Amino acid sequence: PQSPDFRQLVSRRACERLLDLGTGCGLGALIARFAGARQVTGLDINQRAIHFARFNAHLNGMPDVRFDAGDLFAPVAGETFDRIVFHAPYDLVK
């Protein structure tokens, strides 16, 4: 059996604050915002990924989604979230 697509796994329930850890191109963050999350933050260690995530947010009319580069939770230290989603890299060890 085929495993579900990440897009199907992101919660479609509204929440106040959502963190998309390892956001990559921002897909999870944008799906969550579209589904009703009021404040969405996407984080990734890769600055290039953040560039593409911001570009995708702009293309999809969601300039209020925040994207920051940094290691794990460092960019949001001290902040709290109602929901955290994490889309792990496909290839962690080479």
mmCIF file of C-alpha atoms in Angstrom, residues 3-12 31:
data_model
loop_
_atom_site.group_PDB
_atom_site.id
_atom_site.type_symbol
_atom_site.label_atom_id
_atom_site.label_comp_id
_atom_site.label_asym_id
_atom_site.label_seq_id
_atom_site.Cartn_x
_atom_site.Cartn_y
_atom_site.Cartn_z
ATOM 1 C CA SER A 3 1.759 5.811 2.176
ATOM 2 C CA PRO A 4 -0.270 9.038 2.409
ATOM 3 C CA ASP A 5 1.053 12.198 0.825
ATOM 4 C CA PHE A 6 2.348 14.830 3.285
ATOM 5 C CA ARG A 7 -0.341 17.234 2.064
ATOM 6 C CA GLN A 8 -2.978 14.796 3.319
ATOM 7 C CA LEU A 9 -1.347 14.548 6.739
ATOM 8 C CA VAL A 10 -1.284 18.264 7.601
ATOM 9 C CA SER A 11 -4.189 19.026 9.929
ATOM 10 C CA ARG A 12 -7.020 20.982 8.333
ATOM 11 C CA ILE A 31 -1.723 24.407 3.827
#
